[in-house]
Amino acid sequence: MKKTIFFILVIGLAIPGLVKAQSGYTSFQYVMGFGVGDLGEFISKASFRGATFDYQKEFSPKASMGLELGWSTFYEKMEYGTYVVEPYSLSGIQYRYSNMFPMLATAEYYPVSDAALKPYINLGIGTMYTIRNTDMGTWTLEEKAWQFALKPEIGLIYDLGGGADLKLEAKYYTGIKTSKLETQSFFAISTGLVFFIY
Amino acid sequence: MRRITIYGMLLALALSVGSCYPGGIEYYEDTDIVFTSYEPDYDFTTANTYSMPDSVVKITGDDEQEFVDEPYNTQIINRIASNMETLGWTRVDDPEEADLTLFPASWTNTTIYYWYDYWCWYYPYYCGWGWYYPGYVSSFTTGTLVMTLVEDENAIEPYRVWTGALNGLLSGSYNANRVTKAIDQAFEQSPYLAN
């Protein structure tokens, strides 16, 4: 997992050098997640381990399209408990993990494009890969699913000067239910740096 | 220089975020699990006596008969008997006079799926039926204690009415508290055994 997040960020570092002089930006965000629905029931604790990489190519001063790659991991150690599915009972401490990897095509709109504080709205569509583990004793139950995913987002980009801006985001990820996993949703708040590409 | 600084910060961020991936099990006891199951069609209220050997067999995969060392063996047997008594059962010596027979067995395991009709060592009467036990595959050593209640009356094969299995990561030394706590838990989560 360490390799995954490292990989995401290293790709982000490489892309600016590969892209020719085009208007757009890359950004790296630290993400905090709050599970809701099935994810929130599985893990009630917030996630403070997450990151996203965004790339946006501007098509006009007010609109851009791009790509978002992310990773958030949710974790909770449960109290010792007994889980019953008649006629079976299993007692122990459960360690629950859910790793979410959104991979989205995104479109961004800037109502005010020439201010130091630039608000925006962003819509993402794509897929979210989820790896959910329930560890108990020396055993693990692993569930994996690719889900069709949507992500509405609002945020602010603040001009720090010197080629790097600060970005604040509030977004909601939803991976639609599949035969392997219920709908997985979480709110996310993230912040990070934006690097413009000219 | 500015670019190097920013990229350096990002690399540090990648390393620091990656390094705080959540942990998990911290202590050997955290790996202890207790599994129980029962036969839904069996009426436990019709039985109130049971027999149990005085030794817990150690399943090693070899033909040679081995038992759990003392004083741990007696601790385990006494704990099981104490729980059964609390639930209203009477222990009898002769298995043929008992409504049910409780077989305790233990093993340590790393990779092997065991299949063993271990009670041949106790009672030749039971030989030949064979028995399956859960298979465990792992890259580390775990210890398992299995308790099985079987009914043999009018049965072609032993009729398993209850199974309690305790499993956990071995620490290298016997921890009586972990074992007794797990045995108690197995009976606590099996209220249908109460007479």
PDB file of C-alpha atoms in Angstrom, chain A residues 80 92-93 95 137, chain B residues 25-33 167-169 171 175 177-178 181:
ATOM      1  CA  TYR A  80     -13.792  -8.097  21.208  1.00  0.00           C
ATOM      2  CA  GLY A  92     -12.570 -12.332  18.554  1.00  0.00           C
ATOM      3  CA  ILE A  93     -11.240  -8.929  17.684  1.00  0.00           C
ATOM      4  CA  TYR A  95      -9.620  -5.449  12.317  1.00  0.00           C
ATOM      5  CA  GLY A 137      -7.265 -14.015  14.363  1.00  0.00           C
TER       6      GLY A 137
ATOM      7  CA  ILE B  25      -2.579  -7.016  15.668  1.00  0.00           C
ATOM      8  CA  GLU B  26      -0.233  -5.941  18.428  1.00  0.00           C
ATOM      9  CA  TYR B  27      -0.376  -8.795  20.932  1.00  0.00           C
ATOM     10  CA  TYR B  28      -0.615 -12.565  20.618  1.00  0.00           C
ATOM     11  CA  GLU B  29      -3.913 -12.510  22.526  1.00  0.00           C
ATOM     12  CA  ASP B  30      -5.378 -10.285  19.846  1.00  0.00           C
ATOM     13  CA  THR B  31      -5.292 -13.257  17.480  1.00  0.00           C
ATOM     14  CA  ASP B  32      -7.420 -15.489  19.685  1.00  0.00           C
ATOM     15  CA  ILE B  33     -10.686 -16.497  18.101  1.00  0.00           C
ATOM     16  CA  ASN B 167      -7.372 -20.764  17.647  1.00  0.00           C
ATOM     17  CA  GLY B 168      -4.607 -18.252  18.125  1.00  0.00           C
ATOM     18  CA  LEU B 169      -1.065 -17.336  17.319  1.00  0.00           C
ATOM     19  CA  SER B 171       3.811 -17.040  21.555  1.00  0.00           C
ATOM     20  CA  ASN B 175      -0.442 -19.111  28.430  1.00  0.00           C
ATOM     21  CA  ASN B 177      -5.045 -17.500  30.897  1.00  0.00           C
ATOM     22  CA  ARG B 178      -5.532 -17.356  27.126  1.00  0.00           C
ATOM     23  CA  LYS B 181     -10.536 -17.583  28.740  1.00  0.00           C
TER      24      LYS B 181
END
